[in-house]
PDB file of C-alpha atoms in Angstrom:
ATOM      1  CA  MET A   1     118.816  65.880 122.698  1.00 95.00           C
ATOM      2  CA  ASP A   2     115.920  68.050 123.650  1.00 98.00           C
ATOM      3  CA  ILE A   3     112.286  67.028 123.819  1.00 98.00           C
ATOM      4  CA  GLY A   4     109.740  69.684 123.965  1.00 98.00           C
ATOM      5  CA  VAL A   5     105.878  69.883 123.955  1.00 98.00           C
ATOM      6  CA  LEU A   6     103.481  72.310 122.413  1.00 98.00           C
ATOM      7  CA  LEU A   7     100.901  73.649 124.731  1.00 98.00           C
ATOM      8  CA  PRO A   8      97.369  73.524 123.635  1.00 98.00           C
ATOM      9  CA  THR A   9      96.646  77.087 123.701  1.00 97.00           C
ATOM     10  CA  GLY A  10      93.888  77.015 121.004  1.00 96.00           C
ATOM     11  CA  THR A  11      90.119  76.715 122.150  1.00 95.00           C
ATOM     12  CA  ALA A  12      89.792  74.033 119.517  1.00 93.00           C
ATOM     13  CA  GLN A  13      91.876  71.690 121.865  1.00 94.00           C
ATOM     14  CA  TRP A  14      89.926  72.387 124.963  1.00 95.00           C
ATOM     15  CA  GLY A  15      86.981  70.404 126.442  1.00 93.00           C
ATOM     16  CA  ALA A  16      83.809  72.043 127.553  1.00 91.00           C
ATOM     17  CA  GLY A  17      84.799  72.226 131.224  1.00 93.00           C
ATOM     18  CA  ASP A  18      88.568  73.164 130.703  1.00 96.00           C
ATOM     19  CA  ASP A  19      89.902  76.328 132.315  1.00 96.00           C
ATOM     20  CA  PRO A  20      92.509  78.034 130.252  1.00 96.00           C
ATOM     21  CA  ARG A  21      94.395  79.114 133.311  1.00 96.00           C
ATOM     22  CA  ASP A  22      95.128  75.477 133.837  1.00 98.00           C
ATOM     23  CA  LEU A  23      97.781  75.955 130.857  1.00 98.00           C
ATOM     24  CA  VAL A  24     100.196  77.384 133.300  1.00 98.00           C
ATOM     25  CA  ALA A  25      99.979  74.279 135.690  1.00 98.00           C
ATOM     26  CA  PHE A  26     100.199  71.966 132.446  1.00 98.00           C
ATOM     27  CA  GLY A  27     103.522  73.793 131.434  1.00 98.00           C
ATOM     28  CA  ARG A  28     104.922  73.451 135.042  1.00 98.00           C
ATOM     29  CA  HIS A  29     103.968  69.833 134.923  1.00 98.00           C
ATOM     30  CA  ALA A  30     105.682  69.149 131.539  1.00 98.00           C
ATOM     31  CA  GLU A  31     108.771  70.681 132.910  1.00 98.00           C
ATOM     32  CA  HIS A  32     108.719  68.442 135.919  1.00 98.00           C
ATOM     33  CA  ALA A  33     107.957  65.367 133.820  1.00 98.00           C
ATOM     34  CA  GLY A  34     111.246  65.844 131.894  1.00 98.00           C
ATOM     35  CA  PHE A  35     110.388  68.101 128.891  1.00 98.00           C
ATOM     36  CA  SER A  36     113.223  70.499 128.308  1.00 98.00           C
ATOM     37  CA  SER A  37     111.097  72.926 126.301  1.00 98.00           C
ATOM     38  CA  LEU A  38     107.426  74.407 126.199  1.00 98.00           C
ATOM     39  CA  PHE A  39     106.240  75.860 122.812  1.00 98.00           C
ATOM     40  CA  VAL A  40     103.245  77.747 121.725  1.00 98.00           C
ATOM     41  CA  ASN A  41     101.924  78.600 118.397  1.00 95.00           C
ATOM     42  CA  ASP A  42     100.628  81.733 116.910  1.00 95.00           C
ATOM     43  CA  SER A  43      97.627  82.349 114.657  1.00 89.00           C
ATOM     44  CA  LEU A  44      94.509  84.519 114.109  1.00 82.00           C
ATOM     45  CA  ILE A  45      92.556  81.629 112.358  1.00 78.00           C
ATOM     46  CA  SER A  46      91.067  80.330 115.356  1.00 84.00           C
ATOM     47  CA  PRO A  47      90.654  81.724 119.185  1.00 93.00           C
ATOM     48  CA  ARG A  48      93.588  81.052 121.356  1.00 95.00           C
ATOM     49  CA  ILE A  49      95.599  82.260 124.118  1.00 97.00           C
ATOM     50  CA  GLU A  50      98.031  84.848 122.445  1.00 97.00           C
ATOM     51  CA  ALA A  51     101.447  83.339 121.991  1.00 97.00           C
ATOM     52  CA  LEU A  52     103.687  86.006 123.864  1.00 97.00           C
ATOM     53  CA  THR A  53     101.121  86.300 126.642  1.00 97.00           C
ATOM     54  CA  MET A  54     101.198  82.706 127.331  1.00 98.00           C
ATOM     55  CA  LEU A  55     105.121  82.643 127.444  1.00 98.00           C
ATOM     56  CA  ALA A  56     105.147  85.497 129.790  1.00 98.00           C
ATOM     57  CA  ALA A  57     102.723  83.845 132.226  1.00 98.00           C
ATOM     58  CA  LEU A  58     105.045  80.685 132.038  1.00 98.00           C
ATOM     59  CA  ALA A  59     108.473  82.765 132.417  1.00 98.00           C
ATOM     60  CA  PRO A  60     108.113  83.273 136.332  1.00 97.00           C
ATOM     61  CA  VAL A  61     106.885  79.920 137.179  1.00 97.00           C
ATOM     62  CA  THR A  62     109.178  77.667 135.352  1.00 98.00           C
ATOM     63  CA  GLY A  63     112.825  77.250 135.841  1.00 97.00           C
ATOM     64  CA  THR A  64     114.823  75.376 133.300  1.00 97.00           C
ATOM     65  CA  ALA A  65     112.734  74.839 130.341  1.00 98.00           C
ATOM     66  CA  THR A  66     113.193  76.531 127.313  1.00 98.00           C
ATOM     67  CA  LEU A  67     110.249  78.794 126.233  1.00 98.00           C
ATOM     68  CA  GLY A  68     109.530  78.811 122.524  1.00 98.00           C
ATOM     69  CA  THR A  69     107.114  79.854 119.630  1.00 98.00           C
ATOM     70  CA  ALA A  70     106.458  77.302 116.938  1.00 96.00           C
ATOM     71  CA  ALA A  71     106.040  79.367 115.100  1.00 95.00           C
ATOM     72  CA  LEU A  72     105.555  83.059 115.632  1.00 97.00           C
ATOM     73  CA  LEU A  73     104.147  85.104 112.869  1.00 95.00           C
ATOM     74  CA  PRO A  74     105.927  88.440 113.042  1.00 96.00           C
ATOM     75  CA  PHE A  75     103.658  90.178 110.709  1.00 94.00           C
ATOM     76  CA  LEU A  76     101.007  90.130 113.025  1.00 93.00           C
ATOM     77  CA  ARG A  77     102.875  92.691 115.177  1.00 95.00           C
ATOM     78  CA  ARG A  78     104.723  95.991 114.856  1.00 96.00           C
ATOM     79  CA  PRO A  79     108.473  94.918 114.478  1.00 97.00           C
ATOM     80  CA  VAL A  80     109.734  97.376 117.193  1.00 97.00           C
ATOM     81  CA  GLN A  81     107.122  96.374 119.567  1.00 96.00           C
ATOM     82  CA  ALA A  82     107.679  92.640 119.060  1.00 97.00           C
ATOM     83  CA  ALA A  83     111.281  93.155 119.751  1.00 98.00           C
ATOM     84  CA  GLN A  84     110.579  94.778 122.822  1.00 97.00           C
ATOM     85  CA  ALA A  85     107.971  92.080 123.821  1.00 98.00           C
ATOM     86  CA  LEU A  86     110.611  89.130 123.031  1.00 98.00           C
ATOM     87  CA  ALA A  87     113.416  90.795 124.923  1.00 98.00           C
ATOM     88  CA  SER A  88     111.020  91.425 127.924  1.00 98.00           C
ATOM     89  CA  ILE A  89     110.074  87.587 128.079  1.00 98.00           C
ATOM     90  CA  ASP A  90     113.923  86.625 127.688  1.00 98.00           C
ATOM     91  CA  LEU A  91     114.596  88.847 130.577  1.00 98.00           C
ATOM     92  CA  LEU A  92     111.777  87.375 132.640  1.00 98.00           C
ATOM     93  CA  SER A  93     112.655  83.697 131.892  1.00 98.00           C
ATOM     94  CA  GLY A  94     116.520  84.540 132.674  1.00 98.00           C
ATOM     95  CA  GLY A  95     117.415  83.920 128.968  1.00 98.00           C
ATOM     96  CA  ARG A  96     115.350  80.780 128.298  1.00 98.00           C
ATOM     97  CA  LEU A  97     113.590  82.085 125.178  1.00 98.00           C
ATOM     98  CA  THR A  98     113.748  80.547 121.518  1.00 98.00           C
ATOM     99  CA  VAL A  99     111.875  82.294 118.653  1.00 98.00           C
ATOM    100  CA  ALA A 100     110.860  80.147 115.670  1.00 98.00           C
ATOM    101  CA  VAL A 101     109.338  82.320 113.021  1.00 98.00           C
ATOM    102  CA  GLY A 102     107.262  81.702 109.847  1.00 96.00           C
ATOM    103  CA  ALA A 103     105.788  83.952 106.984  1.00 94.00           C
ATOM    104  CA  GLY A 104     102.434  82.271 106.949  1.00 89.00           C
ATOM    105  CA  PHE A 105     100.873  79.785 104.454  1.00 81.00           C
ATOM    106  CA  PRO A 106      99.078  80.355 101.295  1.00 77.00           C
ATOM    107  CA  GLY A 107      95.372  80.038 101.390  1.00 76.00           C
ATOM    108  CA  ARG A 108      93.182  80.213 104.229  1.00 76.00           C
ATOM    109  CA  PHE A 109      96.014  79.441 106.821  1.00 79.00           C
ATOM    110  CA  GLY A 110      97.939  82.639 105.991  1.00 84.00           C
ATOM    111  CA  ARG A 111      97.081  85.073 103.300  1.00 85.00           C
ATOM    112  CA  PRO A 112      93.879  86.465 105.110  1.00 87.00           C
ATOM    113  CA  LEU A 113      96.034  87.310 108.102  1.00 90.00           C
ATOM    114  CA  TYR A 114      98.109  89.677 106.109  1.00 91.00           C
ATOM    115  CA  ALA A 115      94.860  91.509 105.329  1.00 89.00           C
ATOM    116  CA  LEU A 116      93.999  91.638 109.010  1.00 89.00           C
ATOM    117  CA  SER A 117      97.587  93.007 109.627  1.00 92.00           C
ATOM    118  CA  GLU A 118      97.411  95.640 106.858  1.00 91.00           C
ATOM    119  CA  LEU A 119     100.491  94.373 105.198  1.00 93.00           C
ATOM    120  CA  PRO A 120     101.041  93.046 101.550  1.00 94.00           C
ATOM    121  CA  TRP A 121     101.143  89.328 100.833  1.00 92.00           C
ATOM    122  CA  GLU A 122     103.970  90.032  98.407  1.00 95.00           C
ATOM    123  CA  ARG A 123     107.654  89.880  99.509  1.00 96.00           C
ATOM    124  CA  ARG A 124     106.588  88.232 102.730  1.00 96.00           C
ATOM    125  CA  PHE A 125     109.861  86.248 103.241  1.00 96.00           C
ATOM    126  CA  ALA A 126     112.074  89.331 102.643  1.00 97.00           C
ATOM    127  CA  ARG A 127     109.818  91.113 105.298  1.00 98.00           C
ATOM    128  CA  LEU A 128     110.344  88.242 107.598  1.00 98.00           C
ATOM    129  CA  ASP A 129     114.094  88.294 107.326  1.00 98.00           C
ATOM    130  CA  GLU A 130     114.206  91.968 107.574  1.00 98.00           C
ATOM    131  CA  THR A 131     112.126  91.849 110.727  1.00 98.00           C
ATOM    132  CA  VAL A 132     114.496  89.284 112.285  1.00 98.00           C
ATOM    133  CA  ALA A 133     117.448  91.398 111.341  1.00 98.00           C
ATOM    134  CA  LEU A 134     115.923  94.513 113.058  1.00 98.00           C
ATOM    135  CA  TRP A 135     115.219  92.504 116.171  1.00 98.00           C
ATOM    136  CA  ARG A 136     118.744  91.448 116.399  1.00 98.00           C
ATOM    137  CA  ALA A 137     120.023  94.987 115.654  1.00 98.00           C
ATOM    138  CA  LEU A 138     117.659  96.413 118.430  1.00 98.00           C
ATOM    139  CA  TRP A 139     118.865  93.681 120.900  1.00 97.00           C
ATOM    140  CA  GLU A 140     122.270  94.773 120.383  1.00 97.00           C
ATOM    141  CA  GLY A 141     121.558  98.446 120.974  1.00 96.00           C
ATOM    142  CA  ALA A 142     121.096  99.958 117.369  1.00 97.00           C
ATOM    143  CA  ASP A 143     119.363 103.210 117.156  1.00 97.00           C
ATOM    144  CA  ALA A 144     118.541 103.025 113.350  1.00 98.00           C
ATOM    145  CA  PHE A 145     117.721 100.307 110.737  1.00 98.00           C
ATOM    146  CA  HIS A 146     117.851 100.575 107.075  1.00 98.00           C
ATOM    147  CA  GLY A 147     116.463  97.678 105.054  1.00 97.00           C
ATOM    148  CA  GLU A 148     114.746  97.426 101.808  1.00 97.00           C
ATOM    149  CA  ILE A 149     111.345  97.297 103.490  1.00 97.00           C
ATOM    150  CA  LEU A 150     111.899  98.315 107.088  1.00 98.00           C
ATOM    151  CA  ARG A 151     113.577 101.775 107.752  1.00 98.00           C
ATOM    152  CA  PHE A 152     113.834 103.442 111.019  1.00 98.00           C
ATOM    153  CA  ASP A 153     115.830 106.324 112.251  1.00 97.00           C
ATOM    154  CA  GLY A 154     116.311 107.741 115.848  1.00 97.00           C
ATOM    155  CA  ILE A 155     115.029 104.718 117.583  1.00 97.00           C
ATOM    156  CA  PRO A 156     115.039 105.457 121.310  1.00 95.00           C
ATOM    157  CA  PRO A 157     116.672 103.010 123.645  1.00 95.00           C
ATOM    158  CA  THR A 158     114.891  99.569 123.724  1.00 94.00           C
ATOM    159  CA  THR A 159     114.695  96.684 126.084  1.00 96.00           C
ATOM    160  CA  ARG A 160     117.815  94.559 125.885  1.00 97.00           C
ATOM    161  CA  PRO A 161     117.355  90.886 126.374  1.00 98.00           C
ATOM    162  CA  ALA A 162     119.057  88.710 128.930  1.00 98.00           C
ATOM    163  CA  ARG A 163     121.696  87.463 126.466  1.00 94.00           C
ATOM    164  CA  PRO A 164     123.945  90.102 124.617  1.00 89.00           C
ATOM    165  CA  ALA A 165     123.037  88.803 121.135  1.00 90.00           C
ATOM    166  CA  GLY A 166     119.283  88.249 122.132  1.00 96.00           C
ATOM    167  CA  PRO A 167     117.321  84.891 121.896  1.00 98.00           C
ATOM    168  CA  PRO A 168     118.065  82.372 119.048  1.00 98.00           C
ATOM    169  CA  VAL A 169     115.803  82.716 116.113  1.00 98.00           C
ATOM    170  CA  TRP A 170     114.696  79.523 114.252  1.00 98.00           C
ATOM    171  CA  LEU A 171     112.977  79.320 110.839  1.00 98.00           C
ATOM    172  CA  GLY A 172     109.954  77.088 110.001  1.00 96.00           C
ATOM    173  CA  GLY A 173     109.669  75.755 106.602  1.00 90.00           C
ATOM    174  CA  ALA A 174     111.275  73.526 104.095  1.00 93.00           C
ATOM    175  CA  GLY A 175     111.198  74.680 100.668  1.00 93.00           C
ATOM    176  CA  PRO A 176     114.350  75.317  98.782  1.00 96.00           C
ATOM    177  CA  ALA A 177     114.503  79.045  99.637  1.00 96.00           C
ATOM    178  CA  ALA A 178     113.762  78.473 103.185  1.00 97.00           C
ATOM    179  CA  LEU A 179     116.631  75.869 103.381  1.00 98.00           C
ATOM    180  CA  ALA A 180     119.013  78.293 101.982  1.00 98.00           C
ATOM    181  CA  ARG A 181     117.759  81.221 104.134  1.00 98.00           C
ATOM    182  CA  THR A 182     118.056  79.007 107.322  1.00 98.00           C
ATOM    183  CA  GLY A 183     121.658  78.120 106.556  1.00 98.00           C
ATOM    184  CA  ARG A 184     122.579  81.750 105.901  1.00 97.00           C
ATOM    185  CA  MET A 185     121.014  83.593 108.822  1.00 97.00           C
ATOM    186  CA  TYR A 186     119.006  81.636 111.257  1.00 98.00           C
ATOM    187  CA  ASP A 187     119.953  79.874 114.519  1.00 98.00           C
ATOM    188  CA  GLY A 188     117.699  76.671 113.982  1.00 98.00           C
ATOM    189  CA  TRP A 189     115.517  74.902 111.707  1.00 98.00           C
ATOM    190  CA  LEU A 190     111.971  73.728 112.572  1.00 98.00           C
ATOM    191  CA  PRO A 191     110.292  71.843 109.739  1.00 98.00           C
ATOM    192  CA  TYR A 192     107.552  69.168 110.009  1.00 97.00           C
ATOM    193  CA  PRO A 193     108.254  66.907 106.808  1.00 98.00           C
ATOM    194  CA  PRO A 194     105.872  63.825 106.684  1.00 97.00           C
ATOM    195  CA  VAL A 195     109.000  61.520 106.140  1.00 97.00           C
ATOM    196  CA  ALA A 196     112.190  61.236 107.822  1.00 98.00           C
ATOM    197  CA  GLN A 197     113.942  61.046 104.472  1.00 98.00           C
ATOM    198  CA  GLU A 198     112.915  64.678 103.626  1.00 98.00           C
ATOM    199  CA  TYR A 199     114.287  65.820 106.853  1.00 98.00           C
ATOM    200  CA  ALA A 200     117.551  64.239 106.168  1.00 98.00           C
ATOM    201  CA  SER A 201     117.903  66.010 102.721  1.00 98.00           C
ATOM    202  CA  GLY A 202     116.578  69.197 103.969  1.00 98.00           C
ATOM    203  CA  LEU A 203     119.161  69.243 106.678  1.00 98.00           C
ATOM    204  CA  ARG A 204     121.886  68.569 104.185  1.00 98.00           C
ATOM    205  CA  GLU A 205     120.854  71.595 102.024  1.00 98.00           C
ATOM    206  CA  VAL A 206     120.651  73.727 105.377  1.00 98.00           C
ATOM    207  CA  ARG A 207     124.226  72.768 106.258  1.00 98.00           C
ATOM    208  CA  ARG A 208     125.472  73.182 102.771  1.00 98.00           C
ATOM    209  CA  ALA A 209     123.998  76.688 102.743  1.00 98.00           C
ATOM    210  CA  ALA A 210     125.505  77.296 106.259  1.00 98.00           C
ATOM    211  CA  ALA A 211     128.982  76.212 104.961  1.00 98.00           C
ATOM    212  CA  ASP A 212     128.687  78.426 101.940  1.00 98.00           C
ATOM    213  CA  ALA A 213     128.033  81.434 104.109  1.00 98.00           C
ATOM    214  CA  GLY A 214     131.033  80.501 106.345  1.00 98.00           C
ATOM    215  CA  ARG A 215     128.940  79.160 109.090  1.00 98.00           C
ATOM    216  CA  ALA A 216     129.401  75.715 111.010  1.00 96.00           C
ATOM    217  CA  ALA A 217     126.720  73.128 111.240  1.00 93.00           C
ATOM    218  CA  GLY A 218     126.708  73.539 114.977  1.00 94.00           C
ATOM    219  CA  ASP A 219     125.557  77.011 114.496  1.00 96.00           C
ATOM    220  CA  ILE A 220     122.135  75.753 113.639  1.00 98.00           C
ATOM    221  CA  THR A 221     119.779  73.657 115.917  1.00 98.00           C
ATOM    222  CA  PRO A 222     118.070  70.802 113.861  1.00 98.00           C
ATOM    223  CA  ALA A 223     114.604  70.685 115.405  1.00 98.00           C
ATOM    224  CA  LEU A 224     111.409  69.055 114.236  1.00 98.00           C
ATOM    225  CA  PHE A 225     107.713  69.706 114.834  1.00 98.00           C
ATOM    226  CA  VAL A 226     105.604  66.520 114.964  1.00 98.00           C
ATOM    227  CA  SER A 227     102.228  65.494 116.107  1.00 98.00           C
ATOM    228  CA  VAL A 228     102.119  62.420 118.231  1.00 98.00           C
ATOM    229  CA  ARG A 229      99.516  60.132 119.797  1.00 98.00           C
ATOM    230  CA  ILE A 230     100.264  57.079 121.882  1.00 98.00           C
ATOM    231  CA  ASP A 231      97.539  54.734 121.633  1.00 97.00           C
ATOM    232  CA  ASP A 232      96.305  51.273 120.377  1.00 94.00           C
ATOM    233  CA  ALA A 233      95.568  50.443 116.800  1.00 85.00           C
ATOM    234  CA  ASP A 234      91.797  50.856 117.172  1.00 91.00           C
ATOM    235  CA  ASN A 235      91.769  54.357 118.820  1.00 94.00           C
ATOM    236  CA  GLY A 236      94.881  56.144 117.788  1.00 95.00           C
ATOM    237  CA  ARG A 237      93.967  57.070 114.117  1.00 96.00           C
ATOM    238  CA  PRO A 238      90.351  57.961 114.887  1.00 96.00           C
ATOM    239  CA  ALA A 239      91.362  60.279 117.726  1.00 97.00           C
ATOM    240  CA  LEU A 240      94.063  61.895 115.525  1.00 97.00           C
ATOM    241  CA  ASP A 241      91.429  62.353 112.878  1.00 97.00           C
ATOM    242  CA  ALA A 242      89.260  64.099 115.276  1.00 97.00           C
ATOM    243  CA  TYR A 243      92.029  66.303 116.470  1.00 97.00           C
ATOM    244  CA  ALA A 244      92.985  67.287 112.791  1.00 96.00           C
ATOM    245  CA  ARG A 245      89.373  68.045 111.872  1.00 96.00           C
ATOM    246  CA  ALA A 246      89.038  70.286 115.015  1.00 94.00           C
ATOM    247  CA  THR A 247      92.335  72.007 114.554  1.00 92.00           C
ATOM    248  CA  TYR A 248      92.491  72.377 110.807  1.00 91.00           C
ATOM    249  CA  GLY A 249      89.108  71.417 109.472  1.00 92.00           C
ATOM    250  CA  MET A 250      90.738  68.585 107.527  1.00 95.00           C
ATOM    251  CA  PRO A 251      90.902  64.710 107.779  1.00 97.00           C
ATOM    252  CA  LEU A 252      94.028  63.046 109.009  1.00 97.00           C
ATOM    253  CA  SER A 253      94.609  61.626 105.880  1.00 97.00           C
ATOM    254  CA  GLU A 254      95.196  65.016 104.412  1.00 97.00           C
ATOM    255  CA  LEU A 255      97.132  66.328 107.275  1.00 96.00           C
ATOM    256  CA  GLU A 256      99.502  63.553 107.340  1.00 97.00           C
ATOM    257  CA  THR A 257     100.567  64.266 103.826  1.00 96.00           C
ATOM    258  CA  ILE A 258     101.490  67.755 104.902  1.00 94.00           C
ATOM    259  CA  GLN A 259     102.908  67.399 108.453  1.00 96.00           C
ATOM    260  CA  ALA A 260     104.894  64.870 110.411  1.00 98.00           C
ATOM    261  CA  VAL A 261     102.217  62.802 112.233  1.00 98.00           C
ATOM    262  CA  VAL A 262     103.091  59.801 114.364  1.00 97.00           C
ATOM    263  CA  THR A 263     100.707  57.363 116.147  1.00 97.00           C
ATOM    264  CA  GLY A 264     100.871  53.830 117.472  1.00 97.00           C
ATOM    265  CA  THR A 265     101.997  51.851 120.523  1.00 97.00           C
ATOM    266  CA  ALA A 266     104.701  53.556 122.527  1.00 98.00           C
ATOM    267  CA  ASP A 267     107.150  51.086 120.709  1.00 97.00           C
ATOM    268  CA  GLN A 268     105.838  52.069 117.515  1.00 97.00           C
ATOM    269  CA  VAL A 269     105.995  55.836 118.182  1.00 98.00           C
ATOM    270  CA  LEU A 270     109.404  55.507 119.563  1.00 98.00           C
ATOM    271  CA  GLU A 271     110.691  53.800 116.382  1.00 98.00           C
ATOM    272  CA  ARG A 272     109.086  56.282 114.035  1.00 98.00           C
ATOM    273  CA  LEU A 273     110.501  59.343 115.908  1.00 98.00           C
ATOM    274  CA  GLY A 274     113.795  57.433 116.139  1.00 98.00           C
ATOM    275  CA  ARG A 275     113.835  57.645 112.215  1.00 98.00           C
ATOM    276  CA  TYR A 276     113.853  61.535 112.639  1.00 98.00           C
ATOM    277  CA  VAL A 277     116.476  61.333 115.316  1.00 98.00           C
ATOM    278  CA  ALA A 278     118.562  59.282 112.955  1.00 98.00           C
ATOM    279  CA  ALA A 279     118.013  61.650 110.156  1.00 98.00           C
ATOM    280  CA  GLY A 280     119.554  64.398 112.338  1.00 98.00           C
ATOM    281  CA  ALA A 281     116.805  65.911 114.531  1.00 98.00           C
ATOM    282  CA  ARG A 282     117.996  67.131 117.935  1.00 98.00           C
ATOM    283  CA  HIS A 283     115.206  69.094 119.340  1.00 98.00           C
ATOM    284  CA  LEU A 284     111.704  67.560 119.068  1.00 98.00           C
ATOM    285  CA  VAL A 285     108.668  69.716 119.456  1.00 98.00           C
ATOM    286  CA  VAL A 286     105.848  67.309 120.126  1.00 98.00           C
ATOM    287  CA  ARG A 287     102.352  68.323 119.576  1.00 98.00           C
ATOM    288  CA  LEU A 288      99.859  65.956 121.474  1.00 98.00           C
ATOM    289  CA  GLY A 289      97.086  64.692 119.263  1.00 98.00           C
ATOM    290  CA  ALA A 290      94.263  64.785 122.048  1.00 98.00           C
ATOM    291  CA  LEU A 291      91.254  67.047 122.562  1.00 98.00           C
ATOM    292  CA  GLY A 292      90.526  68.375 126.000  1.00 97.00           C
ATOM    293  CA  LEU A 293      93.114  69.146 128.749  1.00 97.00           C
ATOM    294  CA  ARG A 294      92.586  65.874 130.613  1.00 96.00           C
ATOM    295  CA  SER A 295      93.364  63.729 127.462  1.00 97.00           C
ATOM    296  CA  GLN A 296      96.254  66.089 126.740  1.00 98.00           C
ATOM    297  CA  ARG A 297      97.700  65.360 130.193  1.00 98.00           C
ATOM    298  CA  ASP A 298      97.438  61.601 129.649  1.00 98.00           C
ATOM    299  CA  GLN A 299      99.230  61.980 126.316  1.00 98.00           C
ATOM    300  CA  LEU A 300     101.870  64.242 127.942  1.00 98.00           C
ATOM    301  CA  GLU A 301     102.595  61.306 130.660  1.00 98.00           C
ATOM    302  CA  ARG A 302     102.753  58.703 127.738  1.00 98.00           C
ATOM    303  CA  VAL A 303     105.346  60.660 125.711  1.00 98.00           C
ATOM    304  CA  ALA A 304     107.065  61.564 128.866  1.00 98.00           C
ATOM    305  CA  ASP A 305     107.854  57.901 129.189  1.00 98.00           C
ATOM    306  CA  LEU A 306     109.783  57.957 125.919  1.00 98.00           C
ATOM    307  CA  ILE A 307     112.228  60.722 126.820  1.00 98.00           C
ATOM    308  CA  PRO A 308     114.968  58.590 128.198  1.00 98.00           C
ATOM    309  CA  ALA A 309     114.888  56.428 125.047  1.00 98.00           C
ATOM    310  CA  LEU A 310     114.746  59.461 122.899  1.00 98.00           C
ATOM    311  CA  ARG A 311     117.704  61.118 124.558  1.00 97.00           C
ATOM    312  CA  GLN A 312     119.685  57.845 124.184  1.00 96.00           C
ATOM    313  CA  ALA A 313     118.966  57.743 120.444  1.00 95.00           C
ATOM    314  CA  GLY A 314     120.040  61.391 120.261  1.00 94.00           C
ATOM    315  CA  ALA A 315     123.386  60.663 121.761  1.00 91.00           C
ATOM    316  CA  ALA A 316     124.369  58.849 118.555  1.00 77.00           C
ATOM    317  CA  PRO A 317     126.458  61.057 116.227  1.00 71.00           C
ATOM    318  CA  GLU A 318     124.401  62.984 113.708  1.00 64.00           C
ATOM    319  CA  PRO A 319     124.551  62.080 110.012  1.00 55.00           C
ATOM    320  CA  GLY A 320     127.692  63.628 108.474  1.00 54.00           C
ATOM    321  CA  LYS A 321     129.285  64.447 111.802  1.00 57.00           C
ATOM    322  CA  ALA A 322     132.218  62.672 113.530  1.00 48.00           C
ATOM    323  CA  PRO A 323     131.443  60.806 116.778  1.00 45.00           C
TER     324      PRO A 323
END
């Protein structure tokens, strides 16, 4: 059972006096507090520290934590250059990189980014899958790649990652097509369904698709992206509402119909996270629902106190798997 934390790399999460250089110390502290992974997200919607730059800064100052993206948007980068950058981070971290990817969302959270990247919105999922296939080919030393969308010949030698097959690549998304694609070709699944029952049913579909493709259930890491705030009844929801409005420009009542959001006392949060663990989640990526690095640090400590209990819950057999 892994419990990771999303670093607050977006300026919307910073306070007036915060120094973005403190994010490196934040990541180191999270590792020492018991979090087994440090994740960053990726967007052009609002100002933030660029995802791969942040991971490169963390690589030499951390020692055991997985460094991950939640989720990287590959269409923002040239595919060969991105393969080089990811391989470099894997090397610098000693093989600790995990790359969760996505194709972007409809509306203002995704489509305008394709225009900025000078790429068509159409066939975005096929482009994502081909980009990942290209990365894997380059990481194994290929000098050519011939897909339907991406085609390269005479590729010069590229940077090879620390691991021969390269870092694991997870897919974010929970639509029927995303579930099937995860089972066929990805190393992990990172959705954020609002209720645990949706997670359980989605995981069953992922594993069904994996079996149809001749893959084992253990080939795919079942992860979860979830926003968390540990607080009392009077403060928790108002604080998360402020976070949702600052981050997405929408109220909490709308966000929690789209994403997994958990708030309450420590016991209440543990119980609700435990539902996802019981549904099969084995790598939690926790986004701390707080504004300002000081408040983020406070929430980090509160969630860290839950890590032993969450790991104990994760020691139980996953649904559909023998003890």
